[in-house]
Tab-separated table of C-alpha atoms and ligand atoms in Angstrom:
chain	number	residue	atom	x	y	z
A	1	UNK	CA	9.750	87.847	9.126
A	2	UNK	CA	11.664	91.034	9.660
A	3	UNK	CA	9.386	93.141	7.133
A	4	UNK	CA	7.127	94.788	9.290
A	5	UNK	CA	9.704	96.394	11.677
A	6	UNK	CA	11.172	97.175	8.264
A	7	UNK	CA	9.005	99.482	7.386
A	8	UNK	CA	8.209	101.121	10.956
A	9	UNK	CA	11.819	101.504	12.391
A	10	UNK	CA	14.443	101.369	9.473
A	11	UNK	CA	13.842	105.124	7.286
A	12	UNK	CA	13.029	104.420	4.032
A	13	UNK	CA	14.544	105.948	1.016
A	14	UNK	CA	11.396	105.435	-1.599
A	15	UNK	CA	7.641	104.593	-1.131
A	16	UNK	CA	8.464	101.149	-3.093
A	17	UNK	CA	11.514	99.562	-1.948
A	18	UNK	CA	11.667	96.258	-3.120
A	19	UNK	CA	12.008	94.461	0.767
A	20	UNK	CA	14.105	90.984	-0.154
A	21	UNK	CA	14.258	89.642	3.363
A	22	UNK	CA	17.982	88.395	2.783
A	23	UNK	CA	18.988	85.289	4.881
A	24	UNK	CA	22.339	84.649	2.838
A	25	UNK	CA	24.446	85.165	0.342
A	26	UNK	CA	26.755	83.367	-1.883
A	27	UNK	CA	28.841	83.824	-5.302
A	28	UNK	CA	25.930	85.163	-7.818
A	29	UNK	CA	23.415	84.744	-5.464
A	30	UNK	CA	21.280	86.197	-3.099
A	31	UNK	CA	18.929	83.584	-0.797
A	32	UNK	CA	15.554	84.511	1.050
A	33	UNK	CA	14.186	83.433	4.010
A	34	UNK	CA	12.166	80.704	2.578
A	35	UNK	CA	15.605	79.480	1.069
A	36	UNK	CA	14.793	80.507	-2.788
A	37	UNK	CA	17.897	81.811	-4.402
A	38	UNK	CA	17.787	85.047	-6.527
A	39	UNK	CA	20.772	85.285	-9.314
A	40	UNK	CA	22.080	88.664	-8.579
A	41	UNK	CA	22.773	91.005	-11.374
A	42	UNK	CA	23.101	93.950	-9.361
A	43	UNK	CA	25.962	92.886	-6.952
A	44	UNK	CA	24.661	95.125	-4.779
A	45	UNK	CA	24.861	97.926	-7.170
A	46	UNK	CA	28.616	97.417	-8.364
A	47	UNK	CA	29.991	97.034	-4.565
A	48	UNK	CA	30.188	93.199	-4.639
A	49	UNK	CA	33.036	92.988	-7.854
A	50	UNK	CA	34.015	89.425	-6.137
A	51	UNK	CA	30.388	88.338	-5.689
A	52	UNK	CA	29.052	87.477	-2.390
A	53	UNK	CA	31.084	85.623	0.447
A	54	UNK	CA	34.653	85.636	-1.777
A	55	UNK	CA	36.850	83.301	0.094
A	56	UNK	CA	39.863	85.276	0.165
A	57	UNK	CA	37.900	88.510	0.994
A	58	UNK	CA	36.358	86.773	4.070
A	59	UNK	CA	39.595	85.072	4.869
A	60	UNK	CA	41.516	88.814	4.881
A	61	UNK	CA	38.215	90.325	7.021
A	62	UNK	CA	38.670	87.299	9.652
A	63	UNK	CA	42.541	87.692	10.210
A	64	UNK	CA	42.478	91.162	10.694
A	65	UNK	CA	39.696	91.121	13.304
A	66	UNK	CA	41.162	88.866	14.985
A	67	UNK	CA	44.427	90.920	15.099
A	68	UNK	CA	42.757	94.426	16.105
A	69	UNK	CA	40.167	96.443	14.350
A	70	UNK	CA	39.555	100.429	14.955
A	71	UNK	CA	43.255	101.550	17.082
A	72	UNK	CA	43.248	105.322	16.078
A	73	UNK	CA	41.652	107.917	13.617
A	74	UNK	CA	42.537	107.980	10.306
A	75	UNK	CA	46.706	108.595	9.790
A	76	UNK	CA	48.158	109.040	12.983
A	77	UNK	CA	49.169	105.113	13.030
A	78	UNK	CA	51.176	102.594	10.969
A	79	UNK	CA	48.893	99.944	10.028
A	80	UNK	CA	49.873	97.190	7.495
A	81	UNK	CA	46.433	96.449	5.777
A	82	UNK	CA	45.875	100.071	4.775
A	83	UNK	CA	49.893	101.290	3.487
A	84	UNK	CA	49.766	97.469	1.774
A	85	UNK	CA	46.521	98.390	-0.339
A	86	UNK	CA	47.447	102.643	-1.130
A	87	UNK	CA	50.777	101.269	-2.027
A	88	UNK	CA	49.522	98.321	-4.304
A	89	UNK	CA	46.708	100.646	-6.082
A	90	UNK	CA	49.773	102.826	-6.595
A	91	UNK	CA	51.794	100.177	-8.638
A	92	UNK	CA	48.700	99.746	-10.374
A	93	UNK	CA	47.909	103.380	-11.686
A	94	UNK	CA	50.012	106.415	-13.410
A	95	UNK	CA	52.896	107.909	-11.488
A	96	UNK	CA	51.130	110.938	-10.785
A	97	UNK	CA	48.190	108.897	-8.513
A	98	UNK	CA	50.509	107.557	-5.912
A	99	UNK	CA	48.912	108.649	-2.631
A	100	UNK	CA	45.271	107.883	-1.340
A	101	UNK	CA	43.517	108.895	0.734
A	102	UNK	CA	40.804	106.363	2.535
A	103	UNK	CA	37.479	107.407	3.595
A	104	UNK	CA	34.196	105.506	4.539
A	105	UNK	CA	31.737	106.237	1.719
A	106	UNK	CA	31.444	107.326	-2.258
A	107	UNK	CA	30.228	110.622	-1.267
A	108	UNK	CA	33.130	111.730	1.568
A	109	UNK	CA	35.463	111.060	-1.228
A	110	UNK	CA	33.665	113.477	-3.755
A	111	UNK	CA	34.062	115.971	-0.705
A	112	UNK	CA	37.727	115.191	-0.099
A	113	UNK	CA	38.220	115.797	-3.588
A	114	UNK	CA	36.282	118.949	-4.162
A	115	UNK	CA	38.423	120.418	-0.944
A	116	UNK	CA	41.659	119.240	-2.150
A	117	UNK	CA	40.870	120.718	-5.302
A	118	UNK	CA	39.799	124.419	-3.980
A	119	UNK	CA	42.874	123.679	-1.324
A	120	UNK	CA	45.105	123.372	-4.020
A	121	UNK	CA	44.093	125.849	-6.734
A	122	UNK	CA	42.968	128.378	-4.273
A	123	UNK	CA	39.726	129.020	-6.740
A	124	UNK	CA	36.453	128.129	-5.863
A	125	UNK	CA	34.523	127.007	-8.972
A	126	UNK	CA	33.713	123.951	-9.563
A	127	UNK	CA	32.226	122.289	-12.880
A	128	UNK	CA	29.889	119.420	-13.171
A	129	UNK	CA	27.916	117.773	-15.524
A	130	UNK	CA	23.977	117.869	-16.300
A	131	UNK	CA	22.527	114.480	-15.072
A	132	UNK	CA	25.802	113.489	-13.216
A	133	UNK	CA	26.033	111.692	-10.225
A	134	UNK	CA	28.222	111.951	-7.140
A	135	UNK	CA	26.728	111.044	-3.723
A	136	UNK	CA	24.428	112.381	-1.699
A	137	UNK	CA	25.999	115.059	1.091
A	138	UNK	CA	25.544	118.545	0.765
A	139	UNK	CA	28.820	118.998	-1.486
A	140	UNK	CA	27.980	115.677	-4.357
A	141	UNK	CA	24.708	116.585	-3.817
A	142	UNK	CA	25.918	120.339	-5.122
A	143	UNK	CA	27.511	118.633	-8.640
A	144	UNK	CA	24.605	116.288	-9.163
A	145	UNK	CA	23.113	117.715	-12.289
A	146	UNK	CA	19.302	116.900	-11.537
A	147	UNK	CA	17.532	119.869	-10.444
A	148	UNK	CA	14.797	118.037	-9.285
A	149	UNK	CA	16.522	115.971	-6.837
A	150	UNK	CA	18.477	118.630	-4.976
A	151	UNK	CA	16.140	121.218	-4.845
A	152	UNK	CA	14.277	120.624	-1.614
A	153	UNK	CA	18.122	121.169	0.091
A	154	UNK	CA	18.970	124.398	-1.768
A	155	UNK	CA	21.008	126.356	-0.368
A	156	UNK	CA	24.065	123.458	-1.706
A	157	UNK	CA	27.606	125.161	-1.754
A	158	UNK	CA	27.969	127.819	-4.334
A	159	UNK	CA	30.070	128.424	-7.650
A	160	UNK	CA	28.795	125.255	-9.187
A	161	UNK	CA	28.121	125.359	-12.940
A	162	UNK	CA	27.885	122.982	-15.557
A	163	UNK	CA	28.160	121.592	-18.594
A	164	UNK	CA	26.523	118.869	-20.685
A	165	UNK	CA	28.479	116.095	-21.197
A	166	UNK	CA	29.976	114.892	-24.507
A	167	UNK	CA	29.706	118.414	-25.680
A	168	UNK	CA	32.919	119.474	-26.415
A	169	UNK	CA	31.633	123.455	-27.393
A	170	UNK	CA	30.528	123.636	-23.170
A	171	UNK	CA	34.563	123.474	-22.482
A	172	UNK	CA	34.843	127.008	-23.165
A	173	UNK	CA	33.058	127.471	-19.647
A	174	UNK	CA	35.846	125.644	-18.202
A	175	UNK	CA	38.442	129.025	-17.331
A	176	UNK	CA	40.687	130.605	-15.163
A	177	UNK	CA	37.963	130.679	-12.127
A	178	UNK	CA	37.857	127.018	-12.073
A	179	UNK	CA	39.072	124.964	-9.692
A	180	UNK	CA	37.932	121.606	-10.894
A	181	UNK	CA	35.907	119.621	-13.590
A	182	UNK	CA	34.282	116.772	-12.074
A	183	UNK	CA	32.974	114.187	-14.349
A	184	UNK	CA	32.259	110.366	-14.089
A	185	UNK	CA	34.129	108.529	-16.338
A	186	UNK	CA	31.062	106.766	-17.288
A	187	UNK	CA	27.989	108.618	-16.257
A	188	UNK	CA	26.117	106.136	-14.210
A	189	UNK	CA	22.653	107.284	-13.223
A	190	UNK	CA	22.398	109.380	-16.640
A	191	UNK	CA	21.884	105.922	-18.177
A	192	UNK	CA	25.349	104.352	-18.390
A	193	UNK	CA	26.677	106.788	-21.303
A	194	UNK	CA	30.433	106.556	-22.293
A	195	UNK	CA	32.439	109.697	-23.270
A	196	UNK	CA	32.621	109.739	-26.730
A	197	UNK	CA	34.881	111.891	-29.733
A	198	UNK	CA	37.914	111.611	-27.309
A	199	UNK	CA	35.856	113.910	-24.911
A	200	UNK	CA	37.942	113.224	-22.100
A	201	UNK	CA	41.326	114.241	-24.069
A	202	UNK	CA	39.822	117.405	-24.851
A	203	UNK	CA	38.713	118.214	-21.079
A	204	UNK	CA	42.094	117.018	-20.408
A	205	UNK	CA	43.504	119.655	-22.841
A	206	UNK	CA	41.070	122.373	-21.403
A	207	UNK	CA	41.931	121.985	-17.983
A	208	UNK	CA	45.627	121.853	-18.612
A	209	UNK	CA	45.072	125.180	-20.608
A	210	UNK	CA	43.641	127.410	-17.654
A	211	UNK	CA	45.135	125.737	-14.544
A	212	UNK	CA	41.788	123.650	-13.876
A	213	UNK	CA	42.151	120.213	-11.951
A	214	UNK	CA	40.409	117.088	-13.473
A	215	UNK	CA	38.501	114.914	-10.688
A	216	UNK	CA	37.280	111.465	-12.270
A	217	UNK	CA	34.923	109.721	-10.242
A	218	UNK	CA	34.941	105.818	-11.233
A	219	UNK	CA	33.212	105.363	-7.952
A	220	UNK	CA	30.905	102.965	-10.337
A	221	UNK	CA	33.095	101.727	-13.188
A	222	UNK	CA	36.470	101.191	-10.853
A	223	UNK	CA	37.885	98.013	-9.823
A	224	UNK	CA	38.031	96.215	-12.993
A	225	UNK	CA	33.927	96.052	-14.019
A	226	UNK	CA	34.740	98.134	-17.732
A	227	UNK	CA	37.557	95.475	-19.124
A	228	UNK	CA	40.024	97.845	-17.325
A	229	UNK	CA	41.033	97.922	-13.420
A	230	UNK	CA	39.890	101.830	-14.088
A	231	UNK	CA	37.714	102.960	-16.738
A	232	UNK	CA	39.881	106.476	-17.563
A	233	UNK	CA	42.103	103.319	-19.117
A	234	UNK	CA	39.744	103.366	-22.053
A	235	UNK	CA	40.365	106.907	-22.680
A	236	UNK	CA	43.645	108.320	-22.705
A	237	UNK	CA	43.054	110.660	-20.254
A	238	UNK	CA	44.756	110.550	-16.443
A	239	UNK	CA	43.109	112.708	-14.048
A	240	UNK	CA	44.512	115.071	-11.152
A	241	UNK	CA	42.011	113.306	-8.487
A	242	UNK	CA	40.407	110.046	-8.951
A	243	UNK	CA	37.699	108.900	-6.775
A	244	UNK	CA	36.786	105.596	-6.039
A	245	UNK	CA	34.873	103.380	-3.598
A	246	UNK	CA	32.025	100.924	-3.894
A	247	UNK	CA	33.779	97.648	-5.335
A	248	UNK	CA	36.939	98.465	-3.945
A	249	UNK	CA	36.281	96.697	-0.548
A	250	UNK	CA	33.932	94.134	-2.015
A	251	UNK	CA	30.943	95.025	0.314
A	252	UNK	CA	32.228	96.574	3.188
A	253	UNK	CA	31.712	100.484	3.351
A	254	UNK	CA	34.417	102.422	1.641
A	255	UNK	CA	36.166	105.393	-0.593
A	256	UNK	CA	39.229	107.161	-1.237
A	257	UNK	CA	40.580	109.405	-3.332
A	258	UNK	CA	43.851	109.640	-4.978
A	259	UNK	CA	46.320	112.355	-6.417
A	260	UNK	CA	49.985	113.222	-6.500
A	261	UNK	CA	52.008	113.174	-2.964
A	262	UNK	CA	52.545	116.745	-3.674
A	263	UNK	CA	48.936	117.517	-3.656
A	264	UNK	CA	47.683	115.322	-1.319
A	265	UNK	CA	50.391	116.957	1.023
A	266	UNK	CA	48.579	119.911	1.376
A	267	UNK	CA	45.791	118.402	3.257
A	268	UNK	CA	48.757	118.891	6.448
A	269	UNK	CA	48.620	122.019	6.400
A	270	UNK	CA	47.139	125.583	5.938
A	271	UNK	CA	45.421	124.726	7.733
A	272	UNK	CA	46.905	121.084	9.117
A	273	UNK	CA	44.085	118.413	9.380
A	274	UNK	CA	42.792	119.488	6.142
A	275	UNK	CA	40.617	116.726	5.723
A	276	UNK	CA	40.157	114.602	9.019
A	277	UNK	CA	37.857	110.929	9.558
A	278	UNK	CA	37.396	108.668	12.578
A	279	UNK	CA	36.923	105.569	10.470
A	280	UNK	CA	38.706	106.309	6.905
A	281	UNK	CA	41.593	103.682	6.303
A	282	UNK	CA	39.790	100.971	9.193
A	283	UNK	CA	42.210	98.429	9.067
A	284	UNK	CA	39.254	95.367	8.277
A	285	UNK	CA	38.133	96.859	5.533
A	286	UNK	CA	41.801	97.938	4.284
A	287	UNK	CA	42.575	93.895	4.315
A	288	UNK	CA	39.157	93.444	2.561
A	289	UNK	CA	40.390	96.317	0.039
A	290	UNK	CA	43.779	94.822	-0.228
A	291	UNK	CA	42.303	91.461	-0.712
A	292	UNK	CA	39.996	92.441	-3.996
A	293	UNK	CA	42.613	94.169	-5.461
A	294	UNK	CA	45.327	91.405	-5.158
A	295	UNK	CA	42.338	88.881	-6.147
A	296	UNK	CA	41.668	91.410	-9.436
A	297	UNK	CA	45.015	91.928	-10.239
A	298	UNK	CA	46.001	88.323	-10.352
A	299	UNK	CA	43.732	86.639	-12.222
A	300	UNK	CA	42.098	87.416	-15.801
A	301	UNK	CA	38.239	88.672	-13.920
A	302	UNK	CA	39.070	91.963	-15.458
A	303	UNK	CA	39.768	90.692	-19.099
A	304	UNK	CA	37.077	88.029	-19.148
A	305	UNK	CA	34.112	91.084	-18.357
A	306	UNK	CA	34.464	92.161	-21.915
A	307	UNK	CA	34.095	88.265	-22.566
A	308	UNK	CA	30.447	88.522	-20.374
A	309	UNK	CA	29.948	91.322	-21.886
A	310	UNK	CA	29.752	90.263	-25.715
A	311	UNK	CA	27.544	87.187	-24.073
A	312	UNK	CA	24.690	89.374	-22.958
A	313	UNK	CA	25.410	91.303	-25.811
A	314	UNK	CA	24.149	87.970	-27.748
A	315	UNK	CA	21.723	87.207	-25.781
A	316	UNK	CA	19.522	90.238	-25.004
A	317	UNK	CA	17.998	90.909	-28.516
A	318	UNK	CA	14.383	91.650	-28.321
A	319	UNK	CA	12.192	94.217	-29.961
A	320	UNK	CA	11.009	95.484	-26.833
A	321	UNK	CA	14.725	96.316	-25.754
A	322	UNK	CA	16.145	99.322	-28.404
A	323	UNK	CA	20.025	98.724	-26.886
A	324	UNK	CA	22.199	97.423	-24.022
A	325	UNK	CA	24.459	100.494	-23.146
A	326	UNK	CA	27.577	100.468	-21.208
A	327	UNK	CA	30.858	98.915	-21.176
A	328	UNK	CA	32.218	95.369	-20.052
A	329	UNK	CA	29.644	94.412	-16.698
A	330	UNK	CA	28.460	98.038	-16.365
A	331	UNK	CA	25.444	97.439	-18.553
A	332	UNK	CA	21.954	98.759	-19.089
A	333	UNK	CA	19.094	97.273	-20.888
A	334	UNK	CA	17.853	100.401	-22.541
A	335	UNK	CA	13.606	99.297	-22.823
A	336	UNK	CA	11.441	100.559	-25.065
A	337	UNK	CA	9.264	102.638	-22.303
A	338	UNK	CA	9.399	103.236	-18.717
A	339	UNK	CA	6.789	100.943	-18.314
A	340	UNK	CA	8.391	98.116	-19.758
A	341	UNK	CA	11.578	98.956	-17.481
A	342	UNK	CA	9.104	98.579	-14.527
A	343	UNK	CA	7.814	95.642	-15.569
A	344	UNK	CA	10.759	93.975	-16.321
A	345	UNK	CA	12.296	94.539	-12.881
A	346	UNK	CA	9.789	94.196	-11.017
A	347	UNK	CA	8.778	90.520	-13.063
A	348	UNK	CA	12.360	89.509	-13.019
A	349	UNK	CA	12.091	90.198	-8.960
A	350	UNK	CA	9.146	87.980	-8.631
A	351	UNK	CA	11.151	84.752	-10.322
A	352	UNK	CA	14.397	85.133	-9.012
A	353	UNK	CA	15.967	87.617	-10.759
A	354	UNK	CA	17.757	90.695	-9.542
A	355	UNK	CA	17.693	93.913	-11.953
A	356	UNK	CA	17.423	97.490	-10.843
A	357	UNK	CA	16.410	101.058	-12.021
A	358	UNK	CA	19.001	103.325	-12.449
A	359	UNK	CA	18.544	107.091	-10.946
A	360	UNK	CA	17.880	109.498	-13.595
A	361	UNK	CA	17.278	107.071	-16.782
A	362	UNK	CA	13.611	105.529	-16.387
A	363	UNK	CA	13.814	103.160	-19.764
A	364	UNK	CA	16.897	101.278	-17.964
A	365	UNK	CA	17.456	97.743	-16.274
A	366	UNK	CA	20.279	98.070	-14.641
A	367	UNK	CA	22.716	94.944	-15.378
A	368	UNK	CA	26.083	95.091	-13.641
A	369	UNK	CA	26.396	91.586	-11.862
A	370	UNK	CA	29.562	90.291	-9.662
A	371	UNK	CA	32.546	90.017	-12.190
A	372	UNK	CA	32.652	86.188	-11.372
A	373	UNK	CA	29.151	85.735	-12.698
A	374	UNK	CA	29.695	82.591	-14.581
A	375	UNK	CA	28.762	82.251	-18.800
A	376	UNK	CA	25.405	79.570	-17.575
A	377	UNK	CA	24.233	81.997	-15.148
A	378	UNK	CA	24.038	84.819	-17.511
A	379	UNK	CA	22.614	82.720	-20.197
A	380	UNK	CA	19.580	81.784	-17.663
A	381	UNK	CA	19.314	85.206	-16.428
A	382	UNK	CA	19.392	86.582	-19.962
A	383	UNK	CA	16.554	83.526	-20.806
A	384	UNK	CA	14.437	84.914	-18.297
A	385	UNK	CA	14.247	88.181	-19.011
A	386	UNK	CA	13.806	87.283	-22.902
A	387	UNK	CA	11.010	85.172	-21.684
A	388	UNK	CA	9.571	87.932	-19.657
A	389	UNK	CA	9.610	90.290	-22.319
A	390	UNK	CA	7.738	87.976	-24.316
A	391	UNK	CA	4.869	87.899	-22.069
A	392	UNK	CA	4.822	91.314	-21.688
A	393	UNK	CA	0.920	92.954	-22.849
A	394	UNK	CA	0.973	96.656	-23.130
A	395	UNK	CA	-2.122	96.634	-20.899
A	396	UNK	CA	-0.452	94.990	-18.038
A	397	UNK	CA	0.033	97.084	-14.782
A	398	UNK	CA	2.508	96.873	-12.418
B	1	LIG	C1	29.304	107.610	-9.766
B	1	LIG	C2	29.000	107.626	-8.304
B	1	LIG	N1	29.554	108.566	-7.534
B	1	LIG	C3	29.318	108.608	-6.201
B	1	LIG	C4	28.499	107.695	-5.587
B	1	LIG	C5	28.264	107.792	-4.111
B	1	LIG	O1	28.841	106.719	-3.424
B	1	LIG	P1	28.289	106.320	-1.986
B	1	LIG	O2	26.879	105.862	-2.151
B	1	LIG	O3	29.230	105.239	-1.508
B	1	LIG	O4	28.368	107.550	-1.135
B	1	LIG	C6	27.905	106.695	-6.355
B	1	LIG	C7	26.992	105.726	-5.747
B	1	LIG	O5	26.088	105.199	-6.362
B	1	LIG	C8	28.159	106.651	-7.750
B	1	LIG	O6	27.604	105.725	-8.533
């Protein structure tokens, strides 16, 4: 209906996007035009934590715009919905992450960070990690650790380096020029790989050692989708500056990043407005923010993932797929080529199933569905895609 215009007026971001023409959405999931429903194990690629049309998320969004949406740029006004949801993240993180600062996407909270961090160190290296992933402006896009994605929009912002990930003999490049390690807790677009042989203590231990801040972005892993409300939970390891975003606001546009008061306070002055946004803290999707968190943090969604988990675990045992990496709903299907990944997604897509690449790992189906996903619809999904593997011929072409 809409497709068409689609493709003449709205940019396009690849030459194959997959076009769903979306009418609705509800719980798991997503319904076309002609009314077929497609079970959604993307959410949306970890935004929708609460699956699609929560109640109490819409009922939060509908109050508040009722009441008053934008009233003033970001901190210059008291307004309930936004101090209710930095002071409840607060109660639900270390001592030392008690102030937040809101912002409107992933990738403006990577840049909040990587100022705060040169702001408050006064050095201006930062170190990153090969295949990482941290948004898409000109400072994320600086740490992303993918050559050939950035290197059309070189020059990025110098004194980047980095390291590989997991190898704990790169920490000696962390010294007393840098101002911050950036890692994801997880690394997402790599293909879903945890840290592993207590890395994250020892970058911990490094950083600590030569004055170096530690920025964990759980942009993809936060609110709850690991088994933990953050993944750095996992891994005894607290950073100086988390980011987060994505399902924090169950849909709606969002980020923020957190760090002591102390810190933060130096984004006031020296110079004052240190870090400044029109929309950051927007009281609708501060109540939808406030709402997911309260909704997370009292019930058991964030315990029963590593229950979901150990179900598609079970279920997705097939020669064609050599693992299923990740933690608790942030899973990948590793496949056994990248043709088989193709095929599966783009299959699954065709009978009403929603997988998705990831960005730099072409063997992987992405799996990270809404946490509420119930144990029959992953059971069908998981039948599908067994039974699409099955029919698989090596000769087929997508
Ligand atoms: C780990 C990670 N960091 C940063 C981002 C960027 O977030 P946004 O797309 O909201 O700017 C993403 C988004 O996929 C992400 O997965």
């Amino acid at each position: 209906m809409y497709k068409d215009d689609f493709f003449i007026h709205q940019a396009q971001t690849s030459p194959h996007p997959l076009g769903l023409e979306v009418s609705h959405a509800k719980g798991s999931y997503i319904y076309d035009q002609e009314g077929k429903a497609h079970l959604d194990f993307v959410a949306g690629v970890s935004a929708c934590g609460l699956g699609h049309g929560h109640p109490r998320v819409i009922g939060a969004i509908k109050e508040q715009v009722e009441k008053y949406m934008h009233v003033m740029v970001y901190g210059e006004y008291v307004q309930r919905p936004a101090v209710e949801f930095t002071k409840l993240l607060a109660a639900h993180l270390p001592k030392t992450l008690e102030t937040t600062y809101l912002v409107n996407s992933g990738t403006e909270a990577m840049e909040g960070a990587i100022k705060l961090a040169r702001r408050h160190t006064g050095r201006s290296q930062i170190i990153a990690a090969n295949h990482a992933y941290h948004g898409n402006t000109m400072g994320s896009l600086s740490l992303m650790g993918y050559e050939e994605r950035k290197s059309a929009f070189r020059p990025l912002i110098p004194d980047v380096r980095f390291i590989n990930f997991n190898v704990a003999e790169d920490l000696d490049k962390i010294t007393e020029k840098t101002a911050a390690v950036v890692l994801e807790t997880i690394q997402g677009g790599a293909g879903f790989i945890l840290p592993e042989n207590r890395y994250l203590e020892k970058v911990r231990k490094r950083c600590d050692e030569m004055g170096a801040l530690l920025i964990l972005d759980e942009i993809q892993p936060g609110f709850g989708r690991t088994g933990k409300l953050f993944a750095f939970e996992h891994f005894n390891c607290v950073p100086d500056i988390l980011v987060i975003g994505k399902g924090m606001a169950s849909g709606l546009p969002v980020g923020a990043f957190v760090a002591s008061k102390e810190m933060m306070a130096q984004l006031q002055h020296s110079p004052k407005l240190g870090h400044i946004t029109t929309f950051g803290g927007n009281p609708v999707i501060a109540a939808a923010s406030l709402s997911t968190l309260q909704e997370l943090t009292e019930t058991d969604l964030i315990s029963q993932t590593l229950e979901k988990e150990n179900l598609f675990r079970k279920l997705l045992v097939h020669p064609l797929i050599t693992e299923v990496r990740g933690k608790g709903l942030m899973l990948a299907a590793m496949l056994e080529t990248r043709k088989v990944a193709d095929y599966l997604i783009l299959e699954a897509a065709k009978r009403g199933l929603i997988l998705f690449w990831l960005l730099f790992e072409g063997r992987a189906a992405r799996i990270s569905p809404p946490l509420t996903i119930s144990m029959k619809e992953i059971e069908a999904g998981c039948d599908l895609i067994i039974t699409i593997l099955n029919e698989y011929k090596p000769d087929t072409v997508n």
